[in-house]
Amino acid sequence: MLTTFAAAVPATGDFLRFENLGLSPIALDLGFFQLRWYSLAYIAGIIVGWWYLLKLVGQPGAPMARRHADDLVFYATLGILIGGRLGYVIFYKPLEYLDNPGDIIRVWDGGMSFHGGVIGVSLAILFMAWKNKLNWLRIHDYVACTIPFGLFFGRLSNFVNGELWGRPGDVPWAIIFPRADEQARHPSQLYEAGLEGVLLFAVLWYLFWKTDARHQPGKLVGTFLVGYGLARFTVEFFREPDSHLGLLSLGMSMGQWLTVPMILGGIWLIATAKGRADQAKPQANAD
């Protein structure tokens, strides 16, 4: 299995240095108050995702009404924050946070897991669907179409922060991240923004607007799971593994192992979607 792509490259002046890009993790600094791009990425992802969800819900045969979509934004936001943080704690640094449990709530210091966020949002959807007696799987389909926005903004903020850099590489666009070392590295954050954000959104957009996928419960969310899983699995070959974890069994990173159940689950949802199509009866979507 491929674990490295190129030998380490010394800083010879041939590669762009991150600090020369003039980027700062702080978007607004008023002295007494700082607003970071990382926070803005979450806000932008939620707002744009909400806007797009309303566009989707406005189509005939939607599984929920406008009022349900508005409620879902609140529940999903909690799911993202709580699930994302607990996922990071459990998957990446369980022992460290066991020693300092008070640090778990310090979300402003960074440390969020997308996989944990997915679990949190899924639980939020299940609760909202149960509360309003709606089809939870079809709601998952619609929400899945909005997630690439958050992924795109989030990965861009990772790049602006100069974090989650890639492995050493000698491609012309490699960048030297001083917080890592003096080696030129893949800007893997931008790879993820392109694959998980732009490309995955385009695939889901086509399936929703140009096919009958939204009438086959599970097909869109299944496509999202497979698409994200494959994109993340691939980019992990270019992304530097977490220093405290390194590579795990079979030479795979934690990020890759976490995508395996997503890909398998997504394949199953896609393969069985047509069998659930007759359950997707049109529901009123007006308040």
Short mmCIF file of C-alpha atoms in Angstrom, two decimals:
data_model
loop_
_atom_site.label_atom_id
_atom_site.label_comp_id
_atom_site.label_asym_id
_atom_site.label_seq_id
_atom_site.Cartn_x
_atom_site.Cartn_y
_atom_site.Cartn_z
CA MET A 1 0.00 0.00 0.00
CA LEU A 2 1.24 3.42 -0.90
CA THR A 3 2.36 5.37 2.17
CA THR A 4 4.71 8.03 0.75
CA PHE A 5 4.85 9.90 -2.52
CA ALA A 6 8.09 11.78 -2.69
CA ALA A 7 11.29 12.25 -0.76
CA ALA A 8 11.55 15.13 1.67
CA VAL A 9 12.55 18.34 -0.07
CA PRO A 10 14.79 20.90 1.67
CA ALA A 11 13.83 24.54 1.66
CA THR A 12 15.90 25.81 -1.25
CA GLY A 13 13.79 28.82 -2.13
CA ASP A 14 12.15 26.99 -5.04
CA PHE A 15 8.93 26.40 -3.10
CA LEU A 16 6.39 28.85 -1.80
CA ARG A 17 6.53 29.54 1.92
CA PHE A 18 3.20 29.67 3.72
CA GLU A 19 3.99 32.87 5.60
CA ASN A 20 4.54 34.67 2.27
CA LEU A 21 0.87 34.15 1.41
CA GLY A 22 -0.05 36.79 3.99
CA LEU A 23 -2.77 34.66 5.54
CA SER A 24 -3.89 34.95 9.15
CA PRO A 25 -6.18 32.66 11.16
CA ILE A 26 -7.83 35.79 12.57
CA ALA A 27 -10.46 37.38 10.33
CA LEU A 28 -11.27 40.28 12.64
CA ASP A 29 -9.26 41.59 15.58
CA LEU A 30 -10.78 44.32 17.72
CA GLY A 31 -8.35 43.84 20.57
CA PHE A 32 -10.98 42.81 23.09
CA PHE A 33 -12.55 40.43 20.56
CA GLN A 34 -11.16 38.15 17.87
CA LEU A 35 -13.10 36.39 15.14
CA ARG A 36 -11.29 33.47 13.53
CA TRP A 37 -11.74 32.10 10.03
CA TYR A 38 -12.31 28.66 11.56
CA SER A 39 -15.40 29.97 13.35
CA LEU A 40 -16.58 31.78 10.24
CA ALA A 41 -16.24 28.56 8.25
CA TYR A 42 -18.73 26.82 10.56
CA ILE A 43 -21.10 29.78 10.42
CA ALA A 44 -20.88 30.03 6.61
CA GLY A 45 -21.37 26.28 6.19
CA ILE A 46 -24.50 26.30 8.34
CA ILE A 47 -26.04 29.42 6.75
CA VAL A 48 -25.34 28.45 3.14
CA GLY A 49 -26.38 24.86 3.84
CA TRP A 50 -29.64 26.10 5.36
CA TRP A 51 -30.30 28.32 2.32
CA TYR A 52 -29.69 25.42 -0.06
CA LEU A 53 -31.81 23.03 2.03
CA LEU A 54 -34.74 25.41 1.66
CA LYS A 55 -34.26 25.29 -2.12
CA LEU A 56 -34.37 21.49 -2.02
CA VAL A 57 -37.38 21.37 0.29
CA GLY A 58 -39.22 23.70 -2.07
CA GLN A 59 -39.34 20.96 -4.72
CA PRO A 60 -42.44 18.71 -5.05
CA GLY A 61 -42.50 15.60 -2.88
CA ALA A 62 -40.09 16.89 -0.22
CA PRO A 63 -39.99 14.83 3.00
CA MET A 64 -40.47 17.85 5.26
CA ALA A 65 -41.93 21.33 5.35
CA ARG A 66 -40.14 24.67 5.63
CA ARG A 67 -40.82 24.77 9.36
CA HIS A 68 -39.15 21.38 9.79
CA ALA A 69 -36.08 22.56 7.89
CA ASP A 70 -35.83 25.60 10.15
CA ASP A 71 -35.99 23.40 13.26
CA LEU A 72 -33.47 20.99 11.79
CA VAL A 73 -30.85 23.72 11.46
CA PHE A 74 -30.90 24.20 15.22
CA TYR A 75 -30.66 20.48 16.00
CA ALA A 76 -28.02 19.89 13.33
CA THR A 77 -25.88 22.75 14.65
CA LEU A 78 -25.87 21.14 18.08
CA GLY A 79 -25.05 17.81 16.46
CA ILE A 80 -22.10 19.31 14.57
CA LEU A 81 -20.61 21.01 17.62
CA ILE A 82 -21.20 18.27 20.19
CA GLY A 83 -20.63 15.32 17.86
CA GLY A 84 -17.62 16.89 16.19
CA ARG A 85 -15.93 17.66 19.49
CA LEU A 86 -16.69 14.33 21.17
CA GLY A 87 -15.64 12.52 18.00
CA TYR A 88 -12.26 14.23 18.12
CA VAL A 89 -11.85 13.38 21.79
CA ILE A 90 -12.83 9.71 21.35
CA PHE A 91 -11.16 8.96 18.02
CA TYR A 92 -7.97 10.97 18.29
CA LYS A 93 -7.02 11.91 21.87
CA PRO A 94 -9.01 9.84 24.41
CA LEU A 95 -6.21 9.43 26.96
CA GLU A 96 -5.17 13.08 26.85
CA TYR A 97 -8.69 14.27 27.59
CA LEU A 98 -9.22 11.64 30.28
CA ASP A 99 -6.35 13.28 32.13
CA ASN A 100 -7.80 16.76 31.53
CA PRO A 101 -11.59 16.35 31.08
CA GLY A 102 -12.18 20.07 31.51
CA ASP A 103 -10.41 20.69 28.20
CA ILE A 104 -13.17 18.85 26.30
CA ILE A 105 -15.32 21.99 26.24
CA ARG A 106 -12.47 24.17 24.94
CA VAL A 107 -13.68 23.99 21.33
CA TRP A 108 -12.14 27.40 20.64
CA ASP A 109 -8.70 25.75 20.85
CA GLY A 110 -9.54 23.60 17.82
CA GLY A 111 -10.02 19.88 17.49
CA MET A 112 -13.16 18.74 15.67
CA SER A 113 -13.82 15.42 13.94
CA PHE A 114 -15.93 15.33 10.78
CA HIS A 115 -16.84 11.71 11.46
CA GLY A 116 -18.10 12.70 14.91
CA GLY A 117 -20.01 15.57 13.36
CA VAL A 118 -21.72 13.16 10.94
CA ILE A 119 -22.85 11.01 13.86
CA GLY A 120 -24.10 14.09 15.71
CA VAL A 121 -26.07 15.38 12.73
CA SER A 122 -27.53 11.91 12.09
CA LEU A 123 -28.78 11.73 15.67
CA ALA A 124 -30.26 15.21 15.30
CA ILE A 125 -32.12 14.13 12.15
CA LEU A 126 -33.39 10.97 13.84
CA PHE A 127 -34.71 13.02 16.77
CA MET A 128 -36.37 15.62 14.56
CA ALA A 129 -37.92 12.94 12.32
CA TRP A 130 -39.20 10.97 15.31
CA LYS A 131 -40.63 14.09 16.91
CA ASN A 132 -42.51 15.07 13.74
CA LYS A 133 -43.21 11.53 12.42
CA LEU A 134 -41.21 12.09 9.21
CA ASN A 135 -39.15 9.77 7.03
CA TRP A 136 -35.68 10.03 8.58
CA LEU A 137 -33.83 8.45 5.65
CA ARG A 138 -35.26 10.84 3.07
CA ILE A 139 -34.36 13.77 5.32
CA HIS A 140 -30.81 12.39 5.43
CA ASP A 141 -30.82 12.47 1.62
CA TYR A 142 -31.68 16.15 1.53
CA VAL A 143 -29.26 17.14 4.28
CA ALA A 144 -26.43 15.18 2.62
CA CYS A 145 -26.69 17.49 -0.40
CA THR A 146 -25.87 20.51 1.80
CA ILE A 147 -22.85 19.14 3.69
CA PRO A 148 -20.23 19.82 0.97
CA PHE A 149 -20.61 23.54 1.67
CA GLY A 150 -19.36 23.09 5.23
CA LEU A 151 -16.59 20.77 4.09
CA PHE A 152 -15.41 23.30 1.52
CA PHE A 153 -15.33 26.24 3.93
CA GLY A 154 -13.83 24.11 6.68
CA ARG A 155 -10.92 22.87 4.57
CA LEU A 156 -10.21 26.39 3.35
CA SER A 157 -10.04 27.56 6.95
CA ASN A 158 -7.64 24.69 7.74
CA PHE A 159 -5.39 26.02 4.98
CA VAL A 160 -5.63 29.62 6.20
CA ASN A 161 -4.73 28.38 9.70
CA GLY A 162 -1.67 26.60 8.29
CA GLU A 163 -2.78 23.33 9.90
CA LEU A 164 -3.46 19.75 8.79
CA TRP A 165 -0.72 20.07 6.19
CA GLY A 166 0.28 17.38 3.75
CA ARG A 167 3.19 14.98 3.47
CA PRO A 168 6.51 16.04 1.95
CA GLY A 169 6.35 16.34 -1.83
CA ASP A 170 8.16 17.91 -4.76
CA VAL A 171 5.17 18.98 -6.85
CA PRO A 172 5.46 22.56 -8.18
CA TRP A 173 2.63 23.75 -5.91
CA ALA A 174 4.13 22.31 -2.72
CA ILE A 175 4.27 24.72 0.21
CA ILE A 176 6.62 25.02 3.17
CA PHE A 177 4.57 25.16 6.40
CA PRO A 178 6.93 26.50 9.11
CA ARG A 179 4.70 25.09 11.86
CA ALA A 180 5.56 21.65 10.52
CA ASP A 181 9.22 21.94 9.45
CA GLU A 182 11.28 23.24 6.55
CA GLN A 183 10.14 20.64 4.04
CA ALA A 184 7.89 21.43 1.07
CA ARG A 185 4.57 19.68 1.54
CA HIS A 186 1.36 18.93 -0.32
CA PRO A 187 -1.39 21.52 0.40
CA SER A 188 -3.71 18.62 1.24
CA GLN A 189 -6.25 20.98 2.75
CA LEU A 190 -6.93 22.34 -0.75
CA TYR A 191 -7.12 18.82 -2.19
CA GLU A 192 -9.86 18.06 0.33
CA ALA A 193 -11.68 21.33 -0.38
CA GLY A 194 -11.78 20.42 -4.05
CA LEU A 195 -12.79 16.78 -3.70
CA GLU A 196 -15.01 16.82 -0.60
CA GLY A 197 -16.45 20.25 -1.32
CA VAL A 198 -16.63 21.13 -5.01
CA LEU A 199 -16.64 17.70 -6.68
CA LEU A 200 -18.93 16.00 -4.17
CA PHE A 201 -21.39 18.90 -4.32
CA ALA A 202 -21.44 18.67 -8.13
CA VAL A 203 -22.21 14.94 -8.03
CA LEU A 204 -25.02 15.36 -5.51
CA TRP A 205 -26.39 18.39 -7.37
CA TYR A 206 -26.63 16.37 -10.57
CA LEU A 207 -28.30 13.39 -8.87
CA PHE A 208 -30.84 15.59 -7.09
CA TRP A 209 -31.79 17.94 -9.93
CA LYS A 210 -31.25 15.77 -13.01
CA THR A 211 -32.32 12.28 -11.88
CA ASP A 212 -34.98 10.69 -9.67
CA ALA A 213 -32.44 9.89 -6.93
CA ARG A 214 -34.32 11.95 -4.33
CA HIS A 215 -37.28 9.59 -4.70
CA GLN A 216 -35.12 6.58 -3.82
CA PRO A 217 -34.60 6.83 -0.04
CA GLY A 218 -30.96 6.42 0.90
CA LYS A 219 -29.45 6.94 -2.54
CA LEU A 220 -28.26 10.52 -2.02
CA VAL A 221 -26.91 10.02 1.49
CA GLY A 222 -25.33 6.76 0.33
CA THR A 223 -23.65 8.62 -2.54
CA PHE A 224 -22.41 11.21 -0.08
CA LEU A 225 -20.93 8.56 2.22
CA VAL A 226 -19.17 6.78 -0.62
CA GLY A 227 -18.01 10.02 -2.24
CA TYR A 228 -16.69 11.54 0.97
CA GLY A 229 -15.15 8.25 2.06
CA LEU A 230 -13.26 7.76 -1.21
CA ALA A 231 -12.14 11.40 -1.31
CA ARG A 232 -10.90 11.36 2.28
CA PHE A 233 -9.28 7.94 1.90
CA THR A 234 -7.38 9.16 -1.18
CA VAL A 235 -6.27 12.50 0.25
CA GLU A 236 -4.97 10.79 3.38
CA PHE A 237 -2.12 9.44 1.23
CA PHE A 238 -1.05 13.06 0.74
CA ARG A 239 -1.92 14.31 4.23
CA GLU A 240 0.50 14.06 7.14
CA PRO A 241 -0.85 11.57 9.72
CA ASP A 242 -1.59 12.86 13.21
CA SER A 243 1.75 13.02 15.01
CA HIS A 244 0.47 11.28 18.13
CA LEU A 245 -1.10 8.44 16.13
CA GLY A 246 1.00 7.99 13.02
CA LEU A 247 0.01 5.20 10.68
CA LEU A 248 -2.04 2.35 12.12
CA SER A 249 -2.47 -1.24 10.96
CA LEU A 250 -2.06 -1.96 7.22
CA GLY A 251 -0.27 1.36 6.92
CA MET A 252 -3.55 3.29 7.08
CA SER A 253 -4.22 6.47 9.03
CA MET A 254 -7.01 6.95 11.53
CA GLY A 255 -8.84 9.07 8.95
CA GLN A 256 -8.73 6.21 6.46
CA TRP A 257 -9.94 3.61 8.93
CA LEU A 258 -12.87 5.84 9.88
CA THR A 259 -13.94 6.09 6.24
CA VAL A 260 -14.17 2.30 5.77
CA PRO A 261 -17.57 1.88 7.53
CA MET A 262 -18.81 5.02 5.74
CA ILE A 263 -17.96 3.59 2.31
CA LEU A 264 -19.45 0.17 3.10
CA GLY A 265 -22.61 1.71 4.56
CA GLY A 266 -22.94 4.04 1.58
CA ILE A 267 -22.62 1.18 -0.91
CA TRP A 268 -25.39 -0.71 0.91
CA LEU A 269 -27.68 2.33 0.92
CA ILE A 270 -27.19 2.88 -2.81
CA ALA A 271 -27.67 -0.81 -3.66
CA THR A 272 -30.93 -1.03 -1.70
CA ALA A 273 -32.35 2.41 -2.58
CA LYS A 274 -34.61 1.26 -5.41
CA GLY A 275 -36.27 -1.27 -3.14
CA ARG A 276 -37.33 1.58 -0.88
CA ALA A 277 -38.59 3.79 -3.72
CA ASP A 278 -42.21 2.75 -3.26
CA GLN A 279 -42.04 4.07 0.33
CA ALA A 280 -41.25 7.57 -0.89
CA LYS A 281 -44.83 8.73 -1.16
CA PRO A 282 -45.21 12.47 -1.87
CA GLN A 283 -45.74 14.44 1.31
CA ALA A 284 -47.10 17.95 1.65
CA ASN A 285 -44.27 20.43 1.97
CA ALA A 286 -46.19 23.60 2.67
CA ASP A 287 -46.68 25.12 6.08
#
